[in-house]
Amino acid sequence: NKKIKNYPTYSDLIVYTSSFLENRNINYLEIGVSVLKNFMQVNNQFNNSHLVAYDINPPTHKFLKLFKKEQEKLYTSNHKNKITYFQGSVLDIKDTEEFKSIFKEKFDIVFSDALHTPQGIESEYQHIISGSLQSDFILYFDDLDFPGIQEAVSKIYLDLQKSYSKLFFTTFKVYGWVGQNEKMHRNGIISTLNFYNIFKTNNVKLPSLKLEKNSNSKL
């Protein structure tokens, strides 16, 4: 219940960046929703969209009443947006295969905030994200300052360049959902849109804003 200042948080940026996509009834995927602290903020801002949650735990008790359990690992909710919640591990191939068999549509925005390890990042990309992005998309990563995470994301950037002729990897520091009550995280956006230029042009002031160069790493 602590107050936060009017500095941008990653929740603000997810909603803000979505306005630059051409679509729009957004297909949004958040991997690692935890207690839905960010997910529900996004839900409050989007309309007529499909929001998908992926987490190793079932919906938190506070929001469980909003969901109907459809299958063992699948929950749904319909209000102003369609919400689907899938319970699974990003490291469990059976879980990721089941998820992919359920969700055939492509995503406009993906927010990665699950396992903060290179293994977790690479697994969710290979088994959940790859092949499931729209022709223009936002792939948003939290916590690039964790050991090995930015390197793993750079490999994903390189791999996506095989399929997208124009692609940009923008990094910066931003507050998390508790604002200034926690130190800034290094975040990154891989997108068909150049958010380095967009942030500069629209006077969005983010510390350590950088347009990353191509990586020579292999995925």
Tab-separated table of C-alpha atoms in Angstrom:
chain	number	residue	atom	x	y	z
A	1	ASN	CA	0.000	0.000	0.000
A	2	LYS	CA	2.978	2.344	-0.234
A	3	LYS	CA	2.590	5.336	-2.519
A	4	ILE	CA	4.638	5.497	-5.695
A	5	LYS	CA	5.805	8.560	-7.599
A	6	ASN	CA	4.920	9.456	-11.170
A	7	TYR	CA	7.980	7.784	-12.668
A	8	PRO	CA	7.313	5.083	-15.285
A	9	THR	CA	7.106	1.462	-14.188
A	10	TYR	CA	7.357	-1.532	-16.503
A	11	SER	CA	3.573	-1.850	-16.264
A	12	ASP	CA	3.258	1.692	-17.628
A	13	LEU	CA	5.674	0.923	-20.453
A	14	ILE	CA	3.856	-2.245	-21.525
A	15	VAL	CA	0.624	-0.300	-21.925
A	16	TYR	CA	2.366	2.693	-23.520
A	17	THR	CA	4.311	0.641	-26.074
A	18	SER	CA	1.167	-1.265	-27.067
A	19	SER	CA	-0.276	1.957	-28.495
A	20	PHE	CA	2.321	1.873	-31.292
A	21	LEU	CA	1.154	-1.500	-32.627
A	22	GLU	CA	-1.202	-1.458	-35.589
A	23	ASN	CA	-3.644	-3.961	-34.100
A	24	ARG	CA	-5.982	-3.340	-32.118
A	25	ASN	CA	-7.357	-6.017	-30.067
A	26	ILE	CA	-4.193	-7.151	-28.368
A	27	ASN	CA	-3.191	-10.780	-27.856
A	28	TYR	CA	-1.029	-10.468	-24.728
A	29	LEU	CA	1.025	-13.219	-23.077
A	30	GLU	CA	2.708	-12.825	-19.709
A	31	ILE	CA	5.070	-15.606	-18.649
A	32	GLY	CA	5.600	-15.669	-14.892
A	33	VAL	CA	2.601	-13.707	-13.601
A	34	SER	CA	3.264	-14.473	-9.927
A	35	VAL	CA	0.376	-12.921	-7.929
A	36	LEU	CA	-0.930	-11.116	-11.069
A	37	LYS	CA	0.438	-7.777	-9.816
A	38	ASN	CA	1.400	-6.591	-13.306
A	39	PHE	CA	-1.103	-8.682	-15.246
A	40	MET	CA	-4.152	-7.070	-13.668
A	41	GLN	CA	-2.788	-3.574	-14.285
A	42	VAL	CA	-2.498	-4.438	-17.971
A	43	ASN	CA	-5.999	-5.921	-17.906
A	44	ASN	CA	-7.354	-2.661	-16.491
A	45	GLN	CA	-5.895	-0.702	-19.406
A	46	PHE	CA	-6.689	-2.970	-22.364
A	47	ASN	CA	-10.116	-3.457	-23.927
A	48	ASN	CA	-11.560	-6.212	-26.135
A	49	SER	CA	-8.287	-8.102	-25.955
A	50	HIS	CA	-7.138	-11.622	-25.098
A	51	LEU	CA	-4.780	-11.755	-22.126
A	52	VAL	CA	-2.970	-15.013	-21.422
A	53	ALA	CA	-1.143	-15.838	-18.197
A	54	TYR	CA	1.452	-18.610	-17.848
A	55	ASP	CA	2.738	-19.499	-14.386
A	56	ILE	CA	3.930	-22.532	-12.449
A	57	ASN	CA	1.338	-21.816	-9.732
A	58	PRO	CA	-2.475	-21.654	-9.965
A	59	PRO	CA	-4.157	-18.218	-9.818
A	60	THR	CA	-3.502	-16.472	-6.536
A	61	HIS	CA	-6.302	-16.752	-3.988
A	62	LYS	CA	-7.152	-13.045	-4.231
A	63	PHE	CA	-8.186	-13.394	-7.894
A	64	LEU	CA	-9.222	-17.052	-7.974
A	65	LYS	CA	-12.915	-16.154	-7.750
A	66	LEU	CA	-12.641	-14.381	-11.115
A	67	PHE	CA	-11.709	-17.607	-12.885
A	68	LYS	CA	-13.542	-20.704	-13.986
A	69	LYS	CA	-11.481	-23.898	-14.002
A	70	GLU	CA	-11.870	-25.469	-17.450
A	71	GLN	CA	-9.259	-28.216	-17.222
A	72	GLU	CA	-6.614	-29.390	-14.767
A	73	LYS	CA	-4.208	-26.608	-15.773
A	74	LEU	CA	-6.525	-24.189	-17.540
A	75	TYR	CA	-8.616	-21.339	-16.120
A	76	THR	CA	-10.679	-18.730	-17.958
A	77	SER	CA	-12.378	-15.434	-17.206
A	78	ASN	CA	-14.455	-13.045	-19.314
A	79	HIS	CA	-15.073	-9.411	-18.442
A	80	LYS	CA	-14.021	-6.533	-20.702
A	81	ASN	CA	-11.173	-8.801	-21.865
A	82	LYS	CA	-10.944	-12.526	-22.378
A	83	ILE	CA	-8.459	-13.894	-19.846
A	84	THR	CA	-6.902	-17.333	-19.991
A	85	TYR	CA	-4.608	-18.693	-17.276
A	86	PHE	CA	-2.394	-21.720	-17.904
A	87	GLN	CA	-0.577	-23.404	-15.027
A	88	GLY	CA	2.751	-24.839	-16.161
A	89	SER	CA	6.529	-24.742	-15.920
A	90	VAL	CA	8.651	-23.140	-18.639
A	91	LEU	CA	11.121	-26.014	-18.176
A	92	ASP	CA	8.561	-28.829	-18.529
A	93	ILE	CA	8.246	-29.912	-22.165
A	94	LYS	CA	4.860	-31.558	-21.541
A	95	ASP	CA	3.523	-28.292	-20.131
A	96	THR	CA	4.844	-26.173	-22.984
A	97	GLU	CA	3.552	-28.622	-25.602
A	98	GLU	CA	0.108	-28.598	-23.990
A	99	PHE	CA	0.150	-24.806	-23.919
A	100	LYS	CA	1.082	-24.601	-27.609
A	101	SER	CA	-1.664	-27.070	-28.504
A	102	ILE	CA	-4.244	-24.841	-26.797
A	103	PHE	CA	-3.040	-21.446	-28.046
A	104	LYS	CA	-2.838	-21.379	-31.827
A	105	GLU	CA	-3.106	-17.600	-32.283
A	106	LYS	CA	-0.042	-15.357	-32.443
A	107	PHE	CA	0.806	-12.805	-29.786
A	108	ASP	CA	1.260	-9.055	-30.206
A	109	ILE	CA	2.977	-8.573	-26.846
A	110	VAL	CA	4.879	-11.051	-24.691
A	111	PHE	CA	6.171	-10.102	-21.238
A	112	SER	CA	8.866	-12.464	-19.933
A	113	ASP	CA	9.143	-12.442	-16.130
A	114	ALA	CA	9.392	-16.087	-15.055
A	115	LEU	CA	12.659	-17.893	-14.278
A	116	HIS	CA	15.460	-15.342	-14.192
A	117	THR	CA	18.047	-17.768	-15.544
A	118	PRO	CA	19.489	-18.226	-19.048
A	119	GLN	CA	18.029	-21.755	-19.088
A	120	GLY	CA	14.552	-20.452	-18.289
A	121	ILE	CA	14.750	-17.633	-20.864
A	122	GLU	CA	15.953	-19.965	-23.621
A	123	SER	CA	13.346	-22.638	-22.800
A	124	GLU	CA	10.396	-20.248	-22.853
A	125	TYR	CA	11.602	-18.783	-26.130
A	126	GLN	CA	12.176	-22.129	-27.844
A	127	HIS	CA	9.044	-23.863	-26.545
A	128	ILE	CA	6.492	-21.062	-26.028
A	129	ILE	CA	7.403	-17.868	-27.893
A	130	SER	CA	9.147	-19.012	-31.076
A	131	GLY	CA	6.717	-19.156	-33.987
A	132	SER	CA	3.981	-17.456	-31.960
A	133	LEU	CA	4.677	-13.772	-32.641
A	134	GLN	CA	2.694	-11.477	-34.922
A	135	SER	CA	4.262	-9.764	-37.943
A	136	ASP	CA	4.789	-6.750	-35.696
A	137	PHE	CA	5.309	-7.490	-32.025
A	138	ILE	CA	6.754	-6.439	-28.679
A	139	LEU	CA	8.843	-8.961	-26.752
A	140	TYR	CA	9.520	-7.408	-23.343
A	141	PHE	CA	12.065	-8.810	-20.838
A	142	ASP	CA	12.449	-7.906	-17.170
A	143	ASP	CA	15.630	-8.254	-15.073
A	144	LEU	CA	18.358	-8.175	-17.705
A	145	ASP	CA	20.785	-7.407	-14.888
A	146	PHE	CA	20.492	-10.962	-13.542
A	147	PRO	CA	23.591	-13.066	-14.410
A	148	GLY	CA	23.530	-14.251	-18.020
A	149	ILE	CA	20.066	-12.893	-18.859
A	150	GLN	CA	21.043	-10.125	-21.285
A	151	GLU	CA	23.329	-12.540	-23.121
A	152	ALA	CA	20.464	-15.033	-23.444
A	153	VAL	CA	18.130	-12.326	-24.725
A	154	SER	CA	20.775	-11.187	-27.235
A	155	LYS	CA	20.795	-14.721	-28.655
A	156	ILE	CA	17.019	-14.559	-29.031
A	157	TYR	CA	17.382	-11.225	-30.820
A	158	LEU	CA	19.843	-12.779	-33.250
A	159	ASP	CA	17.589	-15.772	-33.888
A	160	LEU	CA	14.528	-13.595	-34.565
A	161	GLN	CA	16.510	-11.620	-37.143
A	162	LYS	CA	16.287	-14.690	-39.372
A	163	SER	CA	12.520	-14.162	-39.633
A	164	TYR	CA	12.142	-10.370	-39.356
A	165	SER	CA	13.977	-7.977	-41.685
A	166	LYS	CA	13.584	-5.005	-39.346
A	167	LEU	CA	14.198	-5.725	-35.710
A	168	PHE	CA	15.394	-3.604	-32.788
A	169	PHE	CA	16.671	-4.444	-29.315
A	170	THR	CA	16.303	-1.529	-26.892
A	171	THR	CA	17.490	-1.670	-23.265
A	172	PHE	CA	16.971	0.736	-20.367
A	173	LYS	CA	16.408	0.949	-16.633
A	174	VAL	CA	12.914	1.286	-15.214
A	175	TYR	CA	11.053	0.760	-11.954
A	176	GLY	CA	9.043	-2.379	-11.286
A	177	TRP	CA	5.465	-2.482	-10.060
A	178	VAL	CA	6.340	-1.017	-6.624
A	179	GLY	CA	7.882	2.076	-8.182
A	180	GLN	CA	10.659	3.849	-6.310
A	181	ASN	CA	10.250	1.483	-3.328
A	182	GLU	CA	12.568	-0.931	-5.148
A	183	LYS	CA	15.681	-0.182	-7.195
A	184	MET	CA	15.391	0.120	-10.963
A	185	HIS	CA	15.667	-3.037	-13.098
A	186	ARG	CA	17.406	-3.294	-16.450
A	187	ASN	CA	14.698	-4.175	-18.983
A	188	GLY	CA	14.793	-4.857	-22.697
A	189	ILE	CA	12.418	-4.807	-25.657
A	190	ILE	CA	12.914	-6.774	-28.853
A	191	SER	CA	10.470	-5.418	-31.416
A	192	THR	CA	9.791	-4.674	-35.043
A	193	LEU	CA	9.394	-1.103	-33.774
A	194	ASN	CA	12.379	1.064	-32.865
A	195	PHE	CA	11.533	1.992	-29.295
A	196	TYR	CA	14.883	3.706	-28.813
A	197	ASN	CA	13.733	6.333	-31.317
A	198	ILE	CA	10.136	6.275	-30.085
A	199	PHE	CA	11.173	6.972	-26.481
A	200	LYS	CA	13.548	9.743	-27.584
A	201	THR	CA	11.002	11.366	-29.899
A	202	ASN	CA	8.232	11.289	-27.302
A	203	ASN	CA	10.447	12.469	-24.439
A	204	VAL	CA	10.123	9.243	-22.438
A	205	LYS	CA	13.119	9.589	-20.146
A	206	LEU	CA	14.564	6.224	-19.151
A	207	PRO	CA	18.025	5.888	-17.587
A	208	SER	CA	20.699	4.004	-19.572
A	209	LEU	CA	18.562	3.950	-22.730
A	210	LYS	CA	20.500	2.074	-25.411
A	211	LEU	CA	19.930	0.549	-28.832
A	212	GLU	CA	21.805	-2.737	-28.684
A	213	LYS	CA	24.005	-3.860	-31.560
A	214	ASN	CA	23.761	-7.230	-33.285
A	215	SER	CA	25.118	-10.170	-31.358
A	216	ASN	CA	27.354	-12.866	-32.846
A	217	SER	CA	26.162	-15.478	-30.363
A	218	LYS	CA	24.272	-18.527	-31.562
A	219	LEU	CA	21.075	-19.802	-29.978
